[in-house]
Amino acid sequence: MNGQHPALRNVGANLLNSFVVAQKFVVMRPESKKLPLSRRQLFAI
């Protein structure tokens, strides 16, 4: 990780953070799976 460009590390961290946030959102709101638009809304964010 030390030899990598800082910007690339930031992009990787941002992707990981957004993935974790999305996982938490899905876990906290299981009822959203019943909504037909939930999947499109998730990708629209």
mmCIF file as Biopython writes it, N, C-alpha, C and O atoms, coordinates in Angstrom:
data_model
#
loop_
_atom_site.group_PDB
_atom_site.id
_atom_site.type_symbol
_atom_site.label_atom_id
_atom_site.label_alt_id
_atom_site.label_comp_id
_atom_site.label_asym_id
_atom_site.label_entity_id
_atom_site.label_seq_id
_atom_site.pdbx_PDB_ins_code
_atom_site.Cartn_x
_atom_site.Cartn_y
_atom_site.Cartn_z
_atom_site.occupancy
_atom_site.B_iso_or_equiv
_atom_site.auth_seq_id
_atom_site.auth_asym_id
_atom_site.pdbx_PDB_model_num
ATOM 1   N N  . MET A ? 1  ? 0.829   -1.215 0.000  1.0 0.0 1  A 1 
ATOM 2   C CA . MET A ? 1  ? 0.000   0.000  0.000  1.0 0.0 1  A 1 
ATOM 3   C C  . MET A ? 1  ? 0.867   1.271  0.000  1.0 0.0 1  A 1 
ATOM 4   O O  . MET A ? 1  ? 0.438   2.331  -0.456 1.0 0.0 1  A 1 
ATOM 5   N N  . ASN A ? 2  ? 2.089   1.138  0.519  1.0 0.0 2  A 1 
ATOM 6   C CA . ASN A ? 2  ? 2.931   2.326  0.663  1.0 0.0 2  A 1 
ATOM 7   C C  . ASN A ? 2  ? 3.356   2.903  -0.682 1.0 0.0 2  A 1 
ATOM 8   O O  . ASN A ? 2  ? 3.471   4.121  -0.820 1.0 0.0 2  A 1 
ATOM 9   N N  . GLY A ? 3  ? 3.592   2.047  -1.677 1.0 0.0 3  A 1 
ATOM 10  C CA . GLY A ? 3  ? 4.069   2.527  -2.960 1.0 0.0 3  A 1 
ATOM 11  C C  . GLY A ? 3  ? 2.970   3.065  -3.866 1.0 0.0 3  A 1 
ATOM 12  O O  . GLY A ? 3  ? 3.254   3.641  -4.916 1.0 0.0 3  A 1 
ATOM 13  N N  . GLN A ? 4  ? 1.713   2.878  -3.461 1.0 0.0 4  A 1 
ATOM 14  C CA . GLN A ? 4  ? 0.608   3.298  -4.328 1.0 0.0 4  A 1 
ATOM 15  C C  . GLN A ? 4  ? 0.425   4.807  -4.308 1.0 0.0 4  A 1 
ATOM 16  O O  . GLN A ? 4  ? 0.855   5.493  -3.381 1.0 0.0 4  A 1 
ATOM 17  N N  . HIS A ? 5  ? -0.217  5.298  -5.340 1.0 0.0 5  A 1 
ATOM 18  C CA . HIS A ? 5  ? -0.545  6.715  -5.417 1.0 0.0 5  A 1 
ATOM 19  C C  . HIS A ? 5  ? -1.646  7.029  -4.406 1.0 0.0 5  A 1 
ATOM 20  O O  . HIS A ? 5  ? -2.609  6.269  -4.301 1.0 0.0 5  A 1 
ATOM 21  N N  . PRO A ? 6  ? -1.529  8.134  -3.659 1.0 0.0 6  A 1 
ATOM 22  C CA . PRO A ? 6  ? -2.537  8.460  -2.634 1.0 0.0 6  A 1 
ATOM 23  C C  . PRO A ? 6  ? -3.953  8.554  -3.194 1.0 0.0 6  A 1 
ATOM 24  O O  . PRO A ? 6  ? -4.915  8.151  -2.540 1.0 0.0 6  A 1 
ATOM 25  N N  . ALA A ? 7  ? -4.075  9.091  -4.411 1.0 0.0 7  A 1 
ATOM 26  C CA . ALA A ? 7  ? -5.413  9.244  -4.995 1.0 0.0 7  A 1 
ATOM 27  C C  . ALA A ? 7  ? -6.057  7.877  -5.219 1.0 0.0 7  A 1 
ATOM 28  O O  . ALA A ? 7  ? -7.251  7.696  -4.984 1.0 0.0 7  A 1 
ATOM 29  N N  . LEU A ? 8  ? -5.249  6.915  -5.678 1.0 0.0 8  A 1 
ATOM 30  C CA . LEU A ? 8  ? -5.795  5.574  -5.892 1.0 0.0 8  A 1 
ATOM 31  C C  . LEU A ? 8  ? -6.227  4.968  -4.571 1.0 0.0 8  A 1 
ATOM 32  O O  . LEU A ? 8  ? -7.251  4.288  -4.503 1.0 0.0 8  A 1 
ATOM 33  N N  . ARG A ? 9  ? -5.448  5.211  -3.510 1.0 0.0 9  A 1 
ATOM 34  C CA . ARG A ? 9  ? -5.824  4.686  -2.200 1.0 0.0 9  A 1 
ATOM 35  C C  . ARG A ? 9  ? -7.131  5.308  -1.739 1.0 0.0 9  A 1 
ATOM 36  O O  . ARG A ? 9  ? -7.981  4.634  -1.156 1.0 0.0 9  A 1 
ATOM 37  N N  . ASN A ? 10 ? -7.287  6.616  -2.008 1.0 0.0 10 A 1 
ATOM 38  C CA . ASN A ? 10 ? -8.524  7.290  -1.604 1.0 0.0 10 A 1 
ATOM 39  C C  . ASN A ? 10 ? -9.723  6.706  -2.330 1.0 0.0 10 A 1 
ATOM 40  O O  . ASN A ? 10 ? -10.775 6.493  -1.727 1.0 0.0 10 A 1 
ATOM 41  N N  . VAL A ? 11 ? -9.571  6.446  -3.623 1.0 0.0 11 A 1 
ATOM 42  C CA . VAL A ? 11 ? -10.680 5.870  -4.395 1.0 0.0 11 A 1 
ATOM 43  C C  . VAL A ? 11 ? -11.058 4.511  -3.830 1.0 0.0 11 A 1 
ATOM 44  O O  . VAL A ? 11 ? -12.241 4.202  -3.681 1.0 0.0 11 A 1 
ATOM 45  N N  . GLY A ? 12 ? -10.056 3.700  -3.516 1.0 0.0 12 A 1 
ATOM 46  C CA . GLY A ? 12 ? -10.327 2.383  -2.949 1.0 0.0 12 A 1 
ATOM 47  C C  . GLY A ? 12 ? -11.041 2.493  -1.612 1.0 0.0 12 A 1 
ATOM 48  O O  . GLY A ? 12 ? -11.973 1.737  -1.339 1.0 0.0 12 A 1 
ATOM 49  N N  . ALA A ? 13 ? -10.606 3.438  -0.773 1.0 0.0 13 A 1 
ATOM 50  C CA . ALA A ? 13 ? -11.232 3.611  0.533  1.0 0.0 13 A 1 
ATOM 51  C C  . ALA A ? 13 ? -12.669 4.090  0.372  1.0 0.0 13 A 1 
ATOM 52  O O  . ALA A ? 13 ? -13.558 3.647  1.099  1.0 0.0 13 A 1 
ATOM 53  N N  . ASN A ? 14 ? -12.901 4.995  -0.581 1.0 0.0 14 A 1 
ATOM 54  C CA . ASN A ? 14 ? -14.258 5.493  -0.804 1.0 0.0 14 A 1 
ATOM 55  C C  . ASN A ? 14 ? -15.177 4.378  -1.279 1.0 0.0 14 A 1 
ATOM 56  O O  . ASN A ? 14 ? -16.320 4.281  -0.830 1.0 0.0 14 A 1 
ATOM 57  N N  . LEU A ? 15 ? -14.689 3.535  -2.182 1.0 0.0 15 A 1 
ATOM 58  C CA . LEU A ? 15 ? -15.501 2.413  -2.659 1.0 0.0 15 A 1 
ATOM 59  C C  . LEU A ? 15 ? -15.832 1.474  -1.510 1.0 0.0 15 A 1 
ATOM 60  O O  . LEU A ? 15 ? -16.965 1.011  -1.381 1.0 0.0 15 A 1 
ATOM 61  N N  . LEU A ? 16 ? -14.834 1.194  -0.675 1.0 0.0 16 A 1 
ATOM 62  C CA . LEU A ? 16 ? -15.056 0.293  0.455  1.0 0.0 16 A 1 
ATOM 63  C C  . LEU A ? 16 ? -16.057 0.899  1.428  1.0 0.0 16 A 1 
ATOM 64  O O  . LEU A ? 16 ? -16.950 0.206  1.917  1.0 0.0 16 A 1 
ATOM 65  N N  . ASN A ? 17 ? -15.908 2.207  1.714  1.0 0.0 17 A 1 
ATOM 66  C CA . ASN A ? 17 ? -16.825 2.864  2.641  1.0 0.0 17 A 1 
ATOM 67  C C  . ASN A ? 17 ? -18.251 2.845  2.108  1.0 0.0 17 A 1 
ATOM 68  O O  . ASN A ? 17 ? -19.186 2.559  2.856  1.0 0.0 17 A 1 
ATOM 69  N N  . SER A ? 18 ? -18.428 3.146  0.826  1.0 0.0 18 A 1 
ATOM 70  C CA . SER A ? 18 ? -19.780 3.167  0.266  1.0 0.0 18 A 1 
ATOM 71  C C  . SER A ? 18 ? -20.383 1.770  0.281  1.0 0.0 18 A 1 
ATOM 72  O O  . SER A ? 18 ? -21.588 1.616  0.478  1.0 0.0 18 A 1 
ATOM 73  N N  . PHE A ? 19 ? -19.548 0.744  0.075  1.0 0.0 19 A 1 
ATOM 74  C CA . PHE A ? 19 ? -20.046 -0.629 0.123  1.0 0.0 19 A 1 
ATOM 75  C C  . PHE A ? 19 ? -20.508 -0.969 1.534  1.0 0.0 19 A 1 
ATOM 76  O O  . PHE A ? 19 ? -21.563 -1.577 1.714  1.0 0.0 19 A 1 
ATOM 77  N N  . VAL A ? 20 ? -19.718 -0.577 2.540  1.0 0.0 20 A 1 
ATOM 78  C CA . VAL A ? 20 ? -20.076 -0.859 3.935  1.0 0.0 20 A 1 
ATOM 79  C C  . VAL A ? 20 ? -21.365 -0.130 4.300  1.0 0.0 20 A 1 
ATOM 80  O O  . VAL A ? 20 ? -22.238 -0.697 4.958  1.0 0.0 20 A 1 
ATOM 81  N N  . VAL A ? 21 ? -21.485 1.132  3.871  1.0 0.0 21 A 1 
ATOM 82  C CA . VAL A ? 21 ? -22.696 1.906  4.167  1.0 0.0 21 A 1 
ATOM 83  C C  . VAL A ? 21 ? -23.909 1.250  3.514  1.0 0.0 21 A 1 
ATOM 84  O O  . VAL A ? 21 ? -24.976 1.159  4.123  1.0 0.0 21 A 1 
ATOM 85  N N  . ALA A ? 22 ? -23.741 0.792  2.268  1.0 0.0 22 A 1 
ATOM 86  C CA . ALA A ? 22 ? -24.858 0.137  1.583  1.0 0.0 22 A 1 
ATOM 87  C C  . ALA A ? 22 ? -25.249 -1.140 2.316  1.0 0.0 22 A 1 
ATOM 88  O O  . ALA A ? 22 ? -26.437 -1.431 2.456  1.0 0.0 22 A 1 
ATOM 89  N N  . GLN A ? 23 ? -24.268 -1.904 2.786  1.0 0.0 23 A 1 
ATOM 90  C CA . GLN A ? 23 ? -24.568 -3.131 3.520  1.0 0.0 23 A 1 
ATOM 91  C C  . GLN A ? 23 ? -25.338 -2.804 4.795  1.0 0.0 23 A 1 
ATOM 92  O O  . GLN A ? 23 ? -26.318 -3.477 5.114  1.0 0.0 23 A 1 
ATOM 93  N N  . LYS A ? 24 ? -24.905 -1.776 5.529  1.0 0.0 24 A 1 
ATOM 94  C CA . LYS A ? 24 ? -25.598 -1.379 6.760  1.0 0.0 24 A 1 
ATOM 95  C C  . LYS A ? 24 ? -27.024 -0.958 6.444  1.0 0.0 24 A 1 
ATOM 96  O O  . LYS A ? 24 ? -27.954 -1.298 7.176  1.0 0.0 24 A 1 
ATOM 97  N N  . PHE A ? 25 ? -27.198 -0.213 5.349  1.0 0.0 25 A 1 
ATOM 98  C CA . PHE A ? 25 ? -28.530 0.259  4.973  1.0 0.0 25 A 1 
ATOM 99  C C  . PHE A ? 25 ? -29.452 -0.918 4.690  1.0 0.0 25 A 1 
ATOM 100 O O  . PHE A ? 25 ? -30.613 -0.915 5.100  1.0 0.0 25 A 1 
ATOM 101 N N  . VAL A ? 26 ? -28.935 -1.925 3.989  1.0 0.0 26 A 1 
ATOM 102 C CA . VAL A ? 26 ? -29.753 -3.099 3.665  1.0 0.0 26 A 1 
ATOM 103 C C  . VAL A ? 26 ? -30.072 -3.877 4.933  1.0 0.0 26 A 1 
ATOM 104 O O  . VAL A ? 26 ? -31.183 -4.383 5.092  1.0 0.0 26 A 1 
ATOM 105 N N  . VAL A ? 27 ? -29.101 -3.975 5.838  1.0 0.0 27 A 1 
ATOM 106 C CA . VAL A ? 27 ? -29.325 -4.731 7.078  1.0 0.0 27 A 1 
ATOM 107 C C  . VAL A ? 27 ? -30.321 -4.007 7.976  1.0 0.0 27 A 1 
ATOM 108 O O  . VAL A ? 27 ? -31.182 -4.639 8.588  1.0 0.0 27 A 1 
ATOM 109 N N  . MET A ? 28 ? -30.205 -2.682 8.055  1.0 0.0 28 A 1 
ATOM 110 C CA . MET A ? 28 ? -31.089 -1.920 8.942  1.0 0.0 28 A 1 
ATOM 111 C C  . MET A ? 28 ? -32.512 -1.883 8.409  1.0 0.0 28 A 1 
ATOM 112 O O  . MET A ? 28 ? -33.458 -1.778 9.190  1.0 0.0 28 A 1 
ATOM 113 N N  . ARG A ? 29 ? -32.683 -1.969 7.085  1.0 0.0 29 A 1 
ATOM 114 C CA . ARG A ? 29 ? -34.013 -1.822 6.501  1.0 0.0 29 A 1 
ATOM 115 C C  . ARG A ? 29 ? -34.361 -3.036 5.652  1.0 0.0 29 A 1 
ATOM 116 O O  . ARG A ? 29 ? -34.425 -2.935 4.426  1.0 0.0 29 A 1 
ATOM 117 N N  . PRO A ? 30 ? -34.587 -4.183 6.289  1.0 0.0 30 A 1 
ATOM 118 C CA . PRO A ? 30 ? -34.913 -5.388 5.519  1.0 0.0 30 A 1 
ATOM 119 C C  . PRO A ? 30 ? -36.242 -5.264 4.781  1.0 0.0 30 A 1 
ATOM 120 O O  . PRO A ? 30 ? -36.457 -5.941 3.775  1.0 0.0 30 A 1 
ATOM 121 N N  . GLU A ? 31 ? -37.131 -4.408 5.271  1.0 0.0 31 A 1 
ATOM 122 C CA . GLU A ? 31 ? -38.428 -4.264 4.598  1.0 0.0 31 A 1 
ATOM 123 C C  . GLU A ? 31 ? -38.277 -3.617 3.230  1.0 0.0 31 A 1 
ATOM 124 O O  . GLU A ? 31 ? -39.187 -3.699 2.405  1.0 0.0 31 A 1 
ATOM 125 N N  . SER A ? 32 ? -37.139 -2.974 2.976  1.0 0.0 32 A 1 
ATOM 126 C CA . SER A ? 32 ? -36.942 -2.315 1.676  1.0 0.0 32 A 1 
ATOM 127 C C  . SER A ? 32 ? -36.871 -3.341 0.545  1.0 0.0 32 A 1 
ATOM 128 O O  . SER A ? 32 ? -37.061 -2.995 -0.621 1.0 0.0 32 A 1 
ATOM 129 N N  . LYS A ? 33 ? -36.597 -4.607 0.889  1.0 0.0 33 A 1 
ATOM 130 C CA . LYS A ? 33 ? -36.534 -5.635 -0.154 1.0 0.0 33 A 1 
ATOM 131 C C  . LYS A ? 33 ? -37.909 -5.870 -0.770 1.0 0.0 33 A 1 
ATOM 132 O O  . LYS A ? 33 ? -38.014 -6.363 -1.893 1.0 0.0 33 A 1 
ATOM 133 N N  . LYS A ? 34 ? -38.957 -5.520 -0.038 1.0 0.0 34 A 1 
ATOM 134 C CA . LYS A ? 34 ? -40.315 -5.732 -0.553 1.0 0.0 34 A 1 
ATOM 135 C C  . LYS A ? 34 ? -40.709 -4.633 -1.542 1.0 0.0 34 A 1 
ATOM 136 O O  . LYS A ? 34 ? -41.645 -4.802 -2.323 1.0 0.0 34 A 1 
ATOM 137 N N  . LEU A ? 35 ? -39.996 -3.513 -1.507 1.0 0.0 35 A 1 
ATOM 138 C CA . LEU A ? 35 ? -40.342 -2.410 -2.398 1.0 0.0 35 A 1 
ATOM 139 C C  . LEU A ? 35 ? -39.763 -2.663 -3.787 1.0 0.0 35 A 1 
ATOM 140 O O  . LEU A ? 35 ? -38.581 -2.986 -3.908 1.0 0.0 35 A 1 
ATOM 141 N N  . PRO A ? 36 ? -40.570 -2.522 -4.833 1.0 0.0 36 A 1 
ATOM 142 C CA . PRO A ? 36 ? -40.093 -2.803 -6.189 1.0 0.0 36 A 1 
ATOM 143 C C  . PRO A ? 36 ? -39.009 -1.822 -6.648 1.0 0.0 36 A 1 
ATOM 144 O O  . PRO A ? 36 ? -38.186 -2.168 -7.495 1.0 0.0 36 A 1 
ATOM 145 N N  . LEU A ? 37 ? -39.000 -0.606 -6.099 1.0 0.0 37 A 1 
ATOM 146 C CA . LEU A ? 37 ? -38.053 0.409  -6.562 1.0 0.0 37 A 1 
ATOM 147 C C  . LEU A ? 37 ? -36.765 0.429  -5.745 1.0 0.0 37 A 1 
ATOM 148 O O  . LEU A ? 37 ? -35.838 1.170  -6.074 1.0 0.0 37 A 1 
ATOM 149 N N  . SER A ? 38 ? -36.695 -0.379 -4.681 1.0 0.0 38 A 1 
ATOM 150 C CA . SER A ? 38 ? -35.548 -0.277 -3.776 1.0 0.0 38 A 1 
ATOM 151 C C  . SER A ? 38 ? -34.233 -0.516 -4.510 1.0 0.0 38 A 1 
ATOM 152 O O  . SER A ? 38 ? -33.253 0.192  -4.275 1.0 0.0 38 A 1 
ATOM 153 N N  . ARG A ? 39 ? -34.205 -1.502 -5.393 1.0 0.0 39 A 1 
ATOM 154 C CA . ARG A ? 39 ? -32.950 -1.824 -6.081 1.0 0.0 39 A 1 
ATOM 155 C C  . ARG A ? 39 ? -32.543 -0.690 -7.016 1.0 0.0 39 A 1 
ATOM 156 O O  . ARG A ? 39 ? -31.366 -0.336 -7.079 1.0 0.0 39 A 1 
ATOM 157 N N  . ARG A ? 40 ? -33.505 -0.115 -7.747 1.0 0.0 40 A 1 
ATOM 158 C CA . ARG A ? 40 ? -33.167 1.002  -8.645 1.0 0.0 40 A 1 
ATOM 159 C C  . ARG A ? 40 ? -32.720 2.209  -7.828 1.0 0.0 40 A 1 
ATOM 160 O O  . ARG A ? 40 ? -31.786 2.908  -8.222 1.0 0.0 40 A 1 
ATOM 161 N N  . GLN A ? 41 ? -33.370 2.462  -6.700 1.0 0.0 41 A 1 
ATOM 162 C CA . GLN A ? 41 ? -32.988 3.608  -5.878 1.0 0.0 41 A 1 
ATOM 163 C C  . GLN A ? 41 ? -31.576 3.429  -5.333 1.0 0.0 41 A 1 
ATOM 164 O O  . GLN A ? 41 ? -30.808 4.388  -5.261 1.0 0.0 41 A 1 
ATOM 165 N N  . LEU A ? 42 ? -31.234 2.199  -4.951 1.0 0.0 42 A 1 
ATOM 166 C CA . LEU A ? 42 ? -29.907 1.938  -4.396 1.0 0.0 42 A 1 
ATOM 167 C C  . LEU A ? 42 ? -28.832 2.281  -5.424 1.0 0.0 42 A 1 
ATOM 168 O O  . LEU A ? 42 ? -27.815 2.884  -5.081 1.0 0.0 42 A 1 
ATOM 169 N N  . PHE A ? 43 ? -29.054 1.896  -6.697 1.0 0.0 43 A 1 
ATOM 170 C CA . PHE A ? 43 ? -28.061 2.161  -7.735 1.0 0.0 43 A 1 
ATOM 171 C C  . PHE A ? 43 ? -28.091 3.617  -8.186 1.0 0.0 43 A 1 
ATOM 172 O O  . PHE A ? 43 ? -27.117 4.111  -8.754 1.0 0.0 43 A 1 
ATOM 173 N N  . ALA A ? 44 ? -29.202 4.305  -7.936 1.0 0.0 44 A 1 
ATOM 174 C CA . ALA A ? 44 ? -29.308 5.696  -8.374 1.0 0.0 44 A 1 
ATOM 175 C C  . ALA A ? 44 ? -28.519 6.622  -7.451 1.0 0.0 44 A 1 
ATOM 176 O O  . ALA A ? 44 ? -28.146 7.724  -7.853 1.0 0.0 44 A 1 
ATOM 177 N N  . ILE A ? 45 ? -28.266 6.192  -6.236 1.0 0.0 45 A 1 
ATOM 178 C CA . ILE A ? 45 ? -27.585 7.056  -5.266 1.0 0.0 45 A 1 
ATOM 179 C C  . ILE A ? 45 ? -26.119 7.223  -5.667 1.0 0.0 45 A 1 
ATOM 180 O O  . ILE A ? 45 ? -25.366 7.915  -4.982 1.0 0.0 45 A 1 
#
